[in-house]
Tab-separated table of C-alpha atoms in Angstrom:
chain	number	residue	atom	x	y	z
A	1	MET	CA	94.052	97.891	89.429
A	2	ALA	CA	97.115	99.593	87.791
A	3	ALA	CA	98.527	97.200	85.644
A	4	SER	CA	96.104	94.473	85.164
A	5	ASP	CA	93.031	94.124	82.882
A	6	GLN	CA	90.185	92.933	85.092
A	7	ASP	CA	87.012	92.555	83.406
A	8	ASP	CA	83.670	93.818	85.109
A	9	ALA	CA	82.707	90.159	85.157
A	10	PHE	CA	85.049	89.919	88.135
A	11	LYS	CA	84.288	92.969	89.596
A	12	ASP	CA	82.250	91.662	92.567
A	13	ALA	CA	83.856	88.114	92.449
A	14	LYS	CA	85.676	87.026	95.697
A	15	VAL	CA	89.475	85.915	95.014
A	16	MET	CA	90.661	82.660	96.297
A	17	THR	CA	94.080	82.085	96.921
A	18	LEU	CA	95.888	79.133	95.402
A	19	GLY	CA	95.827	77.362	98.677
A	20	GLU	CA	92.328	77.854	99.354
A	21	ALA	CA	91.387	77.121	95.776
A	22	GLY	CA	93.363	73.780	96.145
A	23	LEU	CA	91.699	72.784	99.269
A	24	VAL	CA	88.091	73.667	98.059
A	25	LEU	CA	88.444	71.786	94.822
A	26	GLU	CA	89.930	68.731	96.745
A	27	ASP	CA	87.036	68.769	99.311
A	28	VAL	CA	84.441	68.992	96.616
A	29	SER	CA	86.283	65.848	94.601
A	30	GLN	CA	86.170	64.019	97.999
A	31	ARG	CA	82.422	64.738	98.390
A	32	LEU	CA	81.263	64.131	95.043
A	33	GLN	CA	83.166	60.863	95.035
A	34	ARG	CA	81.710	59.369	98.362
A	35	ARG	CA	78.476	60.190	96.888
A	36	ASP	CA	79.049	58.355	93.526
A	37	PRO	CA	81.848	56.337	93.285
A	38	ASP	CA	81.775	56.183	89.608
A	39	TRP	CA	82.306	60.080	89.350
A	40	GLN	CA	85.527	61.313	87.950
A	41	PRO	CA	86.800	64.829	88.216
A	42	ASN	CA	87.232	66.399	84.658
A	43	ALA	CA	90.785	66.970	83.330
A	44	MET	CA	90.801	70.758	84.110
A	45	MET	CA	90.034	70.161	87.830
A	46	LEU	CA	92.506	67.322	88.032
A	47	LYS	CA	95.066	69.700	86.621
A	48	ALA	CA	94.049	72.764	88.797
A	49	VAL	CA	94.293	70.286	91.944
A	50	GLU	CA	97.857	69.345	90.803
A	51	TYR	CA	98.845	72.937	90.085
A	52	ALA	CA	97.627	73.918	93.409
A	53	GLN	CA	99.599	71.317	95.123
A	54	ARG	CA	102.687	72.034	93.659
A	55	PHE	CA	102.924	75.719	93.745
A	56	SER	CA	100.971	76.405	96.684
A	57	GLY	CA	103.267	76.632	100.019
A	58	ASN	CA	100.116	76.414	102.526
A	59	LYS	CA	97.581	73.522	102.712
A	60	ASN	CA	96.648	73.593	106.293
A	61	ARG	CA	93.163	75.282	106.868
A	62	ASP	CA	93.930	77.127	109.726
A	63	THR	CA	97.203	78.747	108.419
A	64	LEU	CA	95.101	79.866	105.311
A	65	GLN	CA	92.430	81.376	107.450
A	66	LYS	CA	95.188	83.258	109.384
A	67	ILE	CA	96.767	84.511	106.197
A	68	ARG	CA	93.411	85.680	104.860
A	69	GLU	CA	92.820	87.698	108.006
A	70	LEU	CA	96.204	89.371	108.244
A	71	LEU	CA	95.959	90.603	104.363
A	72	ALA	CA	92.067	91.793	104.973
A	73	ASN	CA	93.207	93.888	107.883
A	74	ARG	CA	95.959	95.687	105.829
A	75	ARG	CA	93.176	96.696	103.522
A	76	LEU	CA	94.341	95.150	100.501
A	77	SER	CA	92.065	94.765	97.337
A	78	GLU	CA	90.752	91.045	96.684
A	79	MET	CA	93.308	90.831	93.655
A	80	GLU	CA	96.322	92.209	95.752
A	81	LEU	CA	95.335	89.450	98.441
A	82	GLY	CA	95.086	86.655	96.043
A	83	LEU	CA	98.411	87.381	94.399
A	84	VAL	CA	100.473	88.357	97.555
A	85	ALA	CA	99.259	85.032	99.033
A	86	SER	CA	99.865	82.893	95.924
A	87	LEU	CA	103.057	84.179	94.823
A	88	SER	CA	104.848	83.656	98.323
A	89	ILE	CA	106.418	87.251	98.153
A	90	GLU	CA	109.369	87.939	100.390
A	91	THR	CA	110.267	91.584	100.239
A	92	ALA	CA	108.726	95.015	99.881
A	93	ASP	CA	110.453	95.593	96.489
A	94	GLU	CA	109.404	92.204	95.162
A	95	ALA	CA	105.874	92.901	96.008
A	96	LYS	CA	105.705	96.382	94.286
A	97	LYS	CA	107.244	95.016	90.923
A	98	LEU	CA	105.185	91.907	90.916
A	99	VAL	CA	101.841	93.574	92.205
A	100	PRO	CA	102.156	97.313	91.087
A	101	SER	CA	99.190	98.280	92.570
A	102	LEU	CA	100.759	97.779	96.123
A	103	ALA	CA	102.960	100.781	95.320
A	104	ALA	CA	100.270	103.392	95.072
A	105	PRO	CA	97.366	104.542	96.963
A	106	THR	CA	93.927	103.180	96.111
A	107	GLU	CA	90.372	104.132	96.981
A	108	ALA	CA	90.640	102.065	100.227
A	109	ARG	CA	93.944	102.882	101.610
A	110	GLU	CA	96.605	105.696	101.519
A	111	GLN	CA	100.077	104.490	100.139
A	112	LEU	CA	101.549	101.430	101.888
A	113	SER	CA	104.870	102.277	103.454
A	114	ASP	CA	107.740	99.772	102.729
A	115	GLU	CA	107.800	99.119	106.312
A	116	GLU	CA	104.430	98.544	106.268
A	117	LEU	CA	104.544	96.087	103.314
A	118	GLU	CA	107.804	94.396	104.865
A	119	ALA	CA	105.860	93.558	108.061
A	120	MET	CA	102.987	92.274	106.497
A	121	LEU	CA	105.223	90.028	104.264
A	122	LYS	CA	107.411	88.957	107.089
A	123	GLU	CA	104.105	87.683	109.106
A	124	LEU	CA	103.169	85.881	106.147
A	125	ALA	CA	106.260	84.235	105.718
A	126	THR	CA	106.143	83.013	109.233
A	127	TYR	CA	102.703	81.435	108.529
A	128	ARG	CA	104.331	79.627	105.644
A	129	GLU	CA	107.006	78.040	107.881
A	130	PHE	CA	104.360	76.324	110.224
A	131	GLU	CA	102.433	73.898	108.240
B	1	MET	CA	97.366	82.337	90.203
B	2	VAL	CA	94.382	83.721	91.318
B	3	PHE	CA	91.175	81.936	91.074
B	4	TYR	CA	87.933	83.656	91.478
B	5	LEU	CA	84.416	82.584	93.211
B	6	VAL	CA	82.060	83.730	90.936
B	7	GLU	CA	78.188	83.623	91.071
B	8	LEU	CA	76.589	82.350	87.600
B	9	GLN	CA	72.980	82.192	86.676
B	10	LYS	CA	70.881	79.642	85.029
B	11	GLU	CA	67.060	79.187	84.190
B	12	LEU	CA	65.748	75.996	85.345
B	13	GLU	CA	62.472	74.605	84.582
B	14	VAL	CA	60.974	72.295	87.282
B	15	ALA	CA	58.081	69.928	86.772
B	16	PRO	CA	54.981	70.532	89.206
B	17	ARG	CA	55.525	66.918	90.748
B	18	PHE	CA	58.468	68.392	92.559
B	19	PHE	CA	56.644	71.382	93.915
B	20	GLY	CA	56.389	70.724	97.798
B	21	PRO	CA	58.904	69.947	100.822
B	22	LYS	CA	61.295	68.344	98.405
B	23	LEU	CA	61.789	71.304	95.878
B	24	ARG	CA	65.018	72.508	97.243
B	25	GLU	CA	66.393	68.826	97.032
B	26	GLU	CA	65.457	68.335	93.365
B	27	ILE	CA	67.248	71.954	92.661
B	28	ASP	CA	70.389	70.613	94.263
B	29	ARG	CA	70.085	67.422	92.120
B	30	ARG	CA	69.668	69.538	89.072
B	31	LEU	CA	72.554	71.612	89.979
B	32	ARG	CA	74.732	68.651	90.808
B	33	GLN	CA	74.067	66.674	87.852
B	34	GLU	CA	72.741	69.088	84.818
B	35	VAL	CA	74.394	72.370	85.403
B	36	ARG	CA	77.878	70.579	86.703
B	37	TRP	CA	77.762	68.653	83.749
B	38	ALA	CA	77.087	71.527	81.273
B	39	VAL	CA	79.436	73.931	82.744
B	40	GLU	CA	82.487	72.476	84.480
B	41	GLY	CA	85.516	72.136	82.607
B	42	THR	CA	84.281	74.491	79.941
B	43	CYS	CA	85.777	77.899	78.904
B	44	ASN	CA	83.891	81.044	77.976
B	45	GLY	CA	85.192	84.488	77.364
B	46	LYS	CA	83.313	86.276	80.000
B	47	TYR	CA	84.391	84.034	83.093
B	48	GLY	CA	87.274	82.108	81.710
B	49	PHE	CA	87.565	78.479	82.558
B	50	VAL	CA	84.960	77.098	85.243
B	51	LEU	CA	86.482	74.599	87.235
B	52	SER	CA	83.849	73.473	89.458
B	53	VAL	CA	80.291	74.235	90.301
B	54	LEU	CA	79.773	74.577	93.928
B	55	ASN	CA	76.569	75.497	95.667
B	56	VAL	CA	73.220	77.021	94.984
B	57	ILE	CA	73.111	80.460	96.194
B	58	ASP	CA	69.494	81.449	95.656
B	59	THR	CA	66.512	80.099	93.909
B	60	GLY	CA	64.297	83.072	93.770
B	61	LYS	CA	60.588	82.650	93.637
B	62	GLY	CA	59.696	80.383	90.528
B	63	LEU	CA	57.518	81.582	88.027
B	64	VAL	CA	54.739	79.264	86.788
B	65	ARG	CA	54.576	78.931	83.110
B	66	GLU	CA	51.349	79.083	81.381
B	67	GLY	CA	50.271	75.780	79.619
B	68	THR	CA	52.735	73.387	81.381
B	69	GLY	CA	52.500	74.325	84.805
B	70	SER	CA	55.909	73.915	85.708
B	71	ALA	CA	57.806	76.734	87.254
B	72	VAL	CA	60.946	78.421	85.893
B	73	PHE	CA	63.588	79.387	88.726
B	74	ASP	CA	66.305	82.035	88.128
B	75	LEU	CA	68.866	80.022	89.640
B	76	LYS	CA	72.135	81.449	91.178
B	77	TYR	CA	75.060	79.173	91.865
B	78	SER	CA	78.793	79.822	92.811
B	79	CYS	CA	81.676	78.323	91.240
B	80	ILE	CA	85.292	78.639	91.055
B	81	CYS	CA	86.796	79.928	87.758
B	82	PHE	CA	90.129	80.932	86.259
B	83	LYS	CA	90.686	83.784	83.984
B	84	PRO	CA	94.371	84.940	83.217
B	85	PHE	CA	94.704	88.722	82.878
B	86	LYS	CA	97.092	91.008	81.422
B	87	GLY	CA	99.699	92.086	83.968
B	88	GLU	CA	98.891	89.312	86.209
B	89	VAL	CA	102.180	87.458	87.534
B	90	LEU	CA	101.953	83.637	87.800
B	91	ASP	CA	103.964	80.583	88.014
B	92	VAL	CA	103.674	77.919	85.543
B	93	VAL	CA	105.483	74.558	84.666
B	94	VAL	CA	107.412	74.429	81.332
B	95	THR	CA	106.219	71.108	79.221
B	96	SER	CA	108.156	71.993	76.002
B	97	VAL	CA	110.687	74.214	74.461
B	98	ASN	CA	111.574	75.108	71.052
B	99	LYS	CA	113.654	77.204	69.170
B	100	VAL	CA	111.622	80.407	69.490
B	101	PHE	CA	109.076	79.605	72.077
B	102	VAL	CA	108.295	78.073	75.333
B	103	SER	CA	105.119	76.234	75.784
B	104	ASN	CA	103.806	76.155	79.018
B	105	HIS	CA	100.766	73.984	79.443
B	106	LEU	CA	99.130	75.349	82.504
B	107	ILE	CA	95.810	74.262	83.883
B	108	PRO	CA	93.786	72.752	81.153
B	109	GLU	CA	95.341	71.043	78.404
B	110	THR	CA	93.856	73.624	76.016
B	111	PHE	CA	95.721	76.536	77.743
B	112	GLU	CA	98.789	77.338	76.520
B	113	PHE	CA	101.575	80.152	77.438
B	114	ASN	CA	104.077	81.447	74.789
B	115	THR	CA	106.818	83.393	76.300
B	116	ALA	CA	108.150	85.359	73.338
B	117	HIS	CA	111.324	87.613	72.579
B	118	GLU	CA	113.377	85.752	75.190
B	119	PRO	CA	116.884	84.595	74.444
B	120	CYS	CA	114.548	81.767	75.720
B	121	TYR	CA	116.304	78.606	76.976
B	122	GLN	CA	119.735	79.795	78.014
B	123	THR	CA	121.267	83.160	78.856
B	124	ALA	CA	124.788	84.244	77.037
B	125	ASP	CA	126.835	83.024	80.179
B	126	GLY	CA	124.737	79.664	80.486
B	127	GLU	CA	122.987	80.770	83.500
B	128	GLN	CA	119.451	80.375	83.213
B	129	LYS	CA	118.188	77.432	81.543
B	130	ILE	CA	114.763	76.728	80.732
B	131	VAL	CA	113.864	72.986	80.217
B	132	PRO	CA	110.998	70.860	80.270
B	133	GLY	CA	109.858	70.266	83.912
B	134	SER	CA	111.428	73.805	84.972
B	135	GLU	CA	109.160	76.069	86.943
B	136	VAL	CA	109.111	79.636	85.693
B	137	ARG	CA	107.366	82.832	87.007
B	138	LEU	CA	106.088	85.039	84.286
B	139	ARG	CA	103.911	88.141	83.812
B	140	ILE	CA	101.164	87.783	81.296
B	141	VAL	CA	101.700	90.622	78.553
B	142	GLY	CA	98.502	89.792	76.506
B	143	THR	CA	95.954	87.561	76.161
B	144	ARG	CA	93.592	86.275	73.434
B	145	VAL	CA	90.257	84.757	73.920
B	146	ASP	CA	87.994	82.939	71.205
B	147	ALA	CA	85.191	80.869	71.661
B	148	SER	CA	86.316	77.992	73.881
B	149	ASP	CA	89.938	78.842	74.723
B	150	ILE	CA	92.295	81.362	76.138
B	151	PHE	CA	95.822	82.074	74.872
B	152	ALA	CA	98.382	84.180	76.974
B	153	VAL	CA	101.717	85.386	76.014
B	154	GLY	CA	104.008	85.964	79.011
B	155	SER	CA	107.536	87.552	79.715
B	156	ILE	CA	110.148	86.704	82.177
B	157	LYS	CA	112.247	89.864	81.263
B	158	GLU	CA	111.607	91.646	84.449
B	159	ASP	CA	113.078	91.604	88.144
B	160	TYR	CA	111.876	88.672	90.166
B	161	LEU	CA	110.767	86.846	87.100
B	162	GLY	CA	112.260	83.866	85.456
B	163	VAL	CA	113.108	80.126	86.303
B	164	ILE	CA	112.253	79.309	89.885
B	165	SER	CA	113.572	75.534	89.671
B	166	VAL	CA	114.754	73.140	87.450
B	167	PRO	CA	113.636	69.434	87.412
B	168	MET	CA	115.983	66.980	89.211
């Protein structure tokens, strides 16, 4: 990715958006607590859940699924997908500045036009409204 | 902020009394108790902060050890990790502001951001004010990893970065 410094360790890793990670962590906490009432989440996990709740616009499972489908169809990389969803980006200009790789072609796709970017972001925004 | 679903690996030695229909159950139990206990909440240089151990992905075929009779499994399991990268943009909550640096305690207590070289808490016309509790969007300009921690420096100098909200 153009502007970021991603390691080999994460080359094959899947990215989770903020909303997705929040949901999974909450699910896991509930499951573990049901199984063992004495179990407490560690401080890091608690803070992560808190962070996800604070900064994620999307908590609805179906919405998150739709967002992922939408982004996957536009041939974004895992990292771009995660960032665009988590940052609630509004305009093409903002997208290209915050996620510089969107401004360039990649192995998987040619250059995304501004119109394409705007269309994608607009659709994302509608999912954010319907909670 | 971007989280990663990562596959990690651990060698598990299982005693012969568990060989049989309940083997998988025993491996799951070990994952839940031992591996989770050892790995969750830790930070390492390669994968960053491991937030949660999720599931067994694969156990492979166990290799029986000569002498003890126990089998060693090459356990692959999934977990959620977080590691900040240079160039990444993310939102943070400010916890303290001092004369030169703004410190943001992000996910774990040990993880700190410092935004440096900014006129920092207030711009000349008094417009942007950074106070504890403010939410700020920044870009990571550098990271440093040591044995058990990650430090990062961020910048709010560009377009679309800076204060998102102030506390009520």
